[in-house]
């Protein structure tokens, strides 16, 4: 007799996903996600001091579409063919062997399944073959609400800092699409979002089958049903979350600034994001990852244009496999239905998280999963070092004119990147400035791949600020990369590239005054004083007036004019548009 299906529901999830034990001798977890469009496997470390980072140790994917494999029998039952059952079983056996080779305890290997396994009448046969090929491996089928929780909610949530004020979260797999509203400022937001969310039976693989094989009437009826269900799902969320309802009502009454942000995960949505990135106005796009790429609502809505490019472009599009491009008509149809339901889209961020990351997030205690992951990247060696870096940040912040509004300008300070930036100020003092400039520019774009919270905007800020800290001199190839990164950041704040370069140049002066990290916070405050203000001009550019005083003991022997030139040079054009500000710097020795 075939074994019964083990289901995870919202009621039993705390029993099925046992809480994380910080004192366990082994912190490796292996998770298989038997998605409808492919089977993904990963090994993740939850080791202290930073379990929130969900550090990836190993990742793999088997191109097995469980949904495509389903066949309908004369009794209208959907079943897996025997060859698919055997292929899946031996694949899971291979994944188990890899996990054990990495040292993952058998009890810390999890297998999660979704829509295709829910739909298959012979899912028990699949489980029986898996037990035969990989004894002891348990498969847990996620009910729709749990798939929303682990995928659309916590899968996406795993990769972002917070979502105060709320945003729509969506997940597009092979068999279904989920939509819900997430506001991390609300108590128990994850379960509220999972209960309120809707799972619609129109994943990329399933819808593509209808578009390819269905009659004209079937296609029209399915598309209409998808649109109706998308509107119903959105209206249901509006009825349960007053903030979302208020935004839409304001939009309908003429407030065109009343828009919602959207976070999307799942292979189908990431495929659409890759097409958007391919068509971004910054081209070639300088960051080679769809994770945390953000597209403005205007670009997101250009569905017809994306369809045409998918049909006509013969070359390789980064992030889009051959199979994903074949499914693109279905993906675009889901996007169109979403836009019909939600026209007031501000921006859309694409996330790499999935059921695997979401399940691990649900194992962690609330206080850890709600940590700012960017802060966990920072690890001062001692409390004294932390005090010193706090003092450096305070002095550096004084270089920002108090009479400038930075609320809409992303900088290391507005984006909570200052701790990460200042920790690395003295990290490469043994190398020359030009080498360090190139390293800083490139490293910021590739460091910590898929680390939670580090968006494309954040990488651009760090790249421009850190390269300016080392002087900003770049070779021809790096200069092209610099120009692309500048455009990425400028898309999110016209003056943001200027302030990144300015902050980096001032940091370079601080690092010149202190050729090695200061020993105490008092040393910092005694050695250097900084102030700045903005001098406005009616017919010319506004001017940033920067005053830096250096104590005599630290300043003697320094070329003060070189320090002035290093900052004022930020206001000179380096490709792209001219900076919006001039800089007047004054560096003096204090008596």
Tab-separated table of C-alpha atoms in Angstrom, residues 284-480:
chain	number	residue	atom	x	y	z
A	284	UNK	CA	24.339	47.049	-20.297
A	285	UNK	CA	23.017	46.524	-16.806
A	286	UNK	CA	26.027	46.330	-14.453
A	287	UNK	CA	24.804	43.910	-11.757
A	288	UNK	CA	24.576	40.266	-12.804
A	289	UNK	CA	21.812	39.087	-10.482
A	290	UNK	CA	18.025	39.306	-10.513
A	291	UNK	CA	17.984	39.094	-6.712
A	292	UNK	CA	16.807	42.435	-5.294
A	293	UNK	CA	16.553	44.086	-8.707
A	294	UNK	CA	13.909	46.827	-8.600
A	295	UNK	CA	11.938	47.968	-11.650
A	296	UNK	CA	9.794	51.126	-11.711
A	297	UNK	CA	6.081	50.586	-12.239
A	298	UNK	CA	6.199	52.217	-15.665
A	299	UNK	CA	8.735	49.700	-16.992
A	300	UNK	CA	6.958	46.819	-15.262
A	301	UNK	CA	3.743	47.581	-17.146
A	302	UNK	CA	5.345	47.388	-20.612
A	303	UNK	CA	4.134	43.817	-21.046
A	304	UNK	CA	3.511	44.026	-24.805
A	305	UNK	CA	7.060	45.255	-25.351
A	306	UNK	CA	8.470	42.384	-23.283
A	307	UNK	CA	6.370	39.864	-25.221
A	308	UNK	CA	7.697	41.245	-28.512
A	309	UNK	CA	11.318	41.084	-27.381
A	310	UNK	CA	10.858	37.517	-26.184
A	311	UNK	CA	9.438	36.586	-29.603
A	312	UNK	CA	11.944	38.444	-31.746
A	313	UNK	CA	15.257	38.546	-29.858
A	314	UNK	CA	17.462	35.643	-30.947
A	315	UNK	CA	20.304	36.154	-28.483
A	316	UNK	CA	20.701	34.915	-24.942
A	317	UNK	CA	18.923	36.977	-22.286
A	318	UNK	CA	20.657	36.809	-18.918
A	319	UNK	CA	18.552	34.999	-16.331
A	320	UNK	CA	16.101	33.518	-18.866
A	321	UNK	CA	16.505	29.849	-19.716
A	322	UNK	CA	15.149	28.343	-22.911
A	323	UNK	CA	12.279	26.813	-20.954
A	324	UNK	CA	11.458	30.097	-19.235
A	325	UNK	CA	11.314	31.896	-22.565
A	326	UNK	CA	8.957	29.208	-23.852
A	327	UNK	CA	6.732	29.898	-20.837
A	328	UNK	CA	6.990	33.666	-21.217
A	329	UNK	CA	3.547	34.073	-22.838
A	330	UNK	CA	1.991	32.508	-19.741
A	331	UNK	CA	4.118	34.630	-17.408
A	332	UNK	CA	3.117	37.775	-19.306
A	333	UNK	CA	-0.546	36.773	-19.093
A	334	UNK	CA	-0.288	36.532	-15.298
A	335	UNK	CA	1.429	39.934	-15.192
A	336	UNK	CA	-1.314	41.478	-17.331
A	337	UNK	CA	-3.999	40.082	-15.052
A	338	UNK	CA	-2.188	41.478	-12.033
A	339	UNK	CA	-1.911	44.941	-13.625
A	340	UNK	CA	-5.647	44.917	-14.419
A	341	UNK	CA	-6.332	44.269	-10.743
A	342	UNK	CA	-3.643	46.619	-9.400
A	343	UNK	CA	-2.931	49.547	-11.741
A	344	UNK	CA	-1.262	51.759	-9.108
A	345	UNK	CA	2.151	50.074	-8.944
A	346	UNK	CA	5.073	52.165	-7.682
A	347	UNK	CA	7.951	49.723	-8.055
A	348	UNK	CA	8.517	45.978	-8.142
A	349	UNK	CA	11.421	44.193	-6.444
A	350	UNK	CA	12.336	40.658	-7.494
A	351	UNK	CA	13.506	38.278	-4.775
A	352	UNK	CA	15.508	35.054	-4.904
A	353	UNK	CA	13.799	33.577	-1.847
A	354	UNK	CA	11.570	30.521	-2.106
A	355	UNK	CA	9.847	27.890	0.010
A	356	UNK	CA	13.275	26.688	1.151
A	357	UNK	CA	14.315	30.025	2.634
A	358	UNK	CA	10.797	30.643	3.925
A	359	UNK	CA	10.729	27.327	5.785
A	360	UNK	CA	14.076	28.102	7.424
A	361	UNK	CA	12.860	31.569	8.393
A	362	UNK	CA	9.875	29.985	10.112
A	363	UNK	CA	12.220	27.809	12.173
A	364	UNK	CA	14.058	30.845	13.525
A	365	UNK	CA	12.690	32.735	16.534
A	366	UNK	CA	10.909	36.017	15.851
A	367	UNK	CA	13.704	38.198	17.242
A	368	UNK	CA	16.241	36.682	14.833
A	369	UNK	CA	14.174	36.611	11.667
A	370	UNK	CA	13.240	40.256	12.224
A	371	UNK	CA	16.878	41.328	12.532
A	372	UNK	CA	18.270	43.739	9.958
A	373	UNK	CA	20.440	41.373	7.896
A	374	UNK	CA	22.721	44.255	6.875
A	375	UNK	CA	23.676	44.729	10.510
A	376	UNK	CA	24.552	41.054	10.870
A	377	UNK	CA	27.139	41.510	8.105
A	378	UNK	CA	28.983	43.869	10.452
A	379	UNK	CA	31.131	42.171	13.066
A	380	UNK	CA	33.399	44.489	15.120
A	381	UNK	CA	36.123	42.601	16.948
A	382	UNK	CA	35.342	44.341	20.245
A	383	UNK	CA	33.106	46.872	21.948
A	384	UNK	CA	35.990	49.353	21.760
A	385	UNK	CA	36.225	48.957	17.968
A	386	UNK	CA	32.483	49.503	17.704
A	387	UNK	CA	32.785	52.729	19.716
A	388	UNK	CA	35.589	53.916	17.427
A	389	UNK	CA	33.575	53.205	14.279
A	390	UNK	CA	30.559	54.957	15.808
A	391	UNK	CA	32.767	58.003	16.324
A	392	UNK	CA	34.038	57.831	12.740
A	393	UNK	CA	30.469	57.645	11.437
A	394	UNK	CA	29.480	60.620	13.586
A	395	UNK	CA	32.343	62.741	12.224
A	396	UNK	CA	31.594	61.635	8.659
A	397	UNK	CA	27.902	62.470	9.064
A	398	UNK	CA	28.870	66.042	9.990
A	399	UNK	CA	30.056	66.454	6.389
A	400	UNK	CA	26.433	66.323	5.225
A	401	UNK	CA	24.857	69.794	5.254
A	402	UNK	CA	22.014	69.920	7.742
A	403	UNK	CA	20.073	72.182	5.381
A	404	UNK	CA	19.851	69.495	2.670
A	405	UNK	CA	16.857	67.124	2.686
A	406	UNK	CA	18.143	63.584	2.140
A	407	UNK	CA	14.812	61.830	2.669
A	408	UNK	CA	14.517	60.925	-1.035
A	409	UNK	CA	18.246	60.518	-1.696
A	410	UNK	CA	19.755	57.081	-1.002
A	411	UNK	CA	23.110	57.310	0.808
A	412	UNK	CA	25.024	55.068	3.192
A	413	UNK	CA	23.219	56.872	6.008
A	414	UNK	CA	19.637	56.842	4.731
A	415	UNK	CA	19.968	53.164	3.714
A	416	UNK	CA	21.611	51.971	6.962
A	417	UNK	CA	24.808	51.049	5.134
A	418	UNK	CA	27.135	53.242	7.224
A	419	UNK	CA	28.195	50.440	9.631
A	420	UNK	CA	29.060	48.158	6.714
A	421	UNK	CA	30.919	50.945	4.913
A	422	UNK	CA	32.966	52.231	7.857
A	423	UNK	CA	34.020	48.728	8.895
A	424	UNK	CA	35.979	48.456	5.648
A	425	UNK	CA	37.612	51.904	5.505
A	426	UNK	CA	41.084	50.636	6.457
A	427	UNK	CA	40.740	47.132	5.023
A	428	UNK	CA	43.199	47.477	2.117
A	429	UNK	CA	45.766	50.034	3.264
A	430	UNK	CA	48.599	47.819	2.037
A	431	UNK	CA	47.654	48.289	-1.636
A	432	UNK	CA	47.820	51.334	-3.886
A	433	UNK	CA	44.798	53.578	-4.324
A	434	UNK	CA	44.114	52.784	-7.983
A	435	UNK	CA	44.019	49.031	-7.328
A	436	UNK	CA	41.780	49.600	-4.339
A	437	UNK	CA	39.447	51.828	-6.358
A	438	UNK	CA	38.959	49.066	-8.921
A	439	UNK	CA	38.568	46.431	-6.212
A	440	UNK	CA	36.002	48.503	-4.303
A	441	UNK	CA	33.903	49.169	-7.402
A	442	UNK	CA	33.780	45.532	-8.479
A	443	UNK	CA	33.597	43.955	-5.037
A	444	UNK	CA	30.502	45.923	-4.046
A	445	UNK	CA	28.635	44.488	-7.028
A	446	UNK	CA	29.567	40.846	-6.429
A	447	UNK	CA	30.209	40.480	-2.691
A	448	UNK	CA	27.952	38.287	-0.574
A	449	UNK	CA	25.804	36.996	-3.465
A	450	UNK	CA	22.128	36.682	-2.517
A	451	UNK	CA	22.806	38.017	0.966
A	452	UNK	CA	19.531	39.261	2.462
A	453	UNK	CA	18.887	42.984	2.362
A	454	UNK	CA	21.637	44.046	-0.036
A	455	UNK	CA	19.667	45.523	-2.928
A	456	UNK	CA	20.984	46.716	-6.284
A	457	UNK	CA	20.655	50.279	-4.987
A	458	UNK	CA	22.716	49.366	-1.928
A	459	UNK	CA	25.409	47.783	-4.076
A	460	UNK	CA	25.520	50.868	-6.272
A	461	UNK	CA	25.852	53.170	-3.228
A	462	UNK	CA	28.678	51.076	-1.798
A	463	UNK	CA	30.422	50.794	-5.166
A	464	UNK	CA	30.492	54.561	-5.762
A	465	UNK	CA	31.214	55.541	-2.158
A	466	UNK	CA	33.948	52.982	-1.582
A	467	UNK	CA	35.683	53.658	-4.895
A	468	UNK	CA	35.668	57.405	-4.122
A	469	UNK	CA	37.214	56.694	-0.725
A	470	UNK	CA	40.287	55.354	-2.541
A	471	UNK	CA	40.588	58.262	-4.970
A	472	UNK	CA	38.204	57.254	-7.770
A	473	UNK	CA	40.862	56.732	-10.486
A	474	UNK	CA	39.679	54.004	-12.868
A	475	UNK	CA	40.938	52.281	-15.979
A	476	UNK	CA	38.857	52.300	-19.207
A	477	UNK	CA	36.857	49.122	-18.529
A	478	UNK	CA	36.131	50.059	-14.929
A	479	UNK	CA	35.141	53.546	-16.082
A	480	UNK	CA	32.394	51.990	-18.222
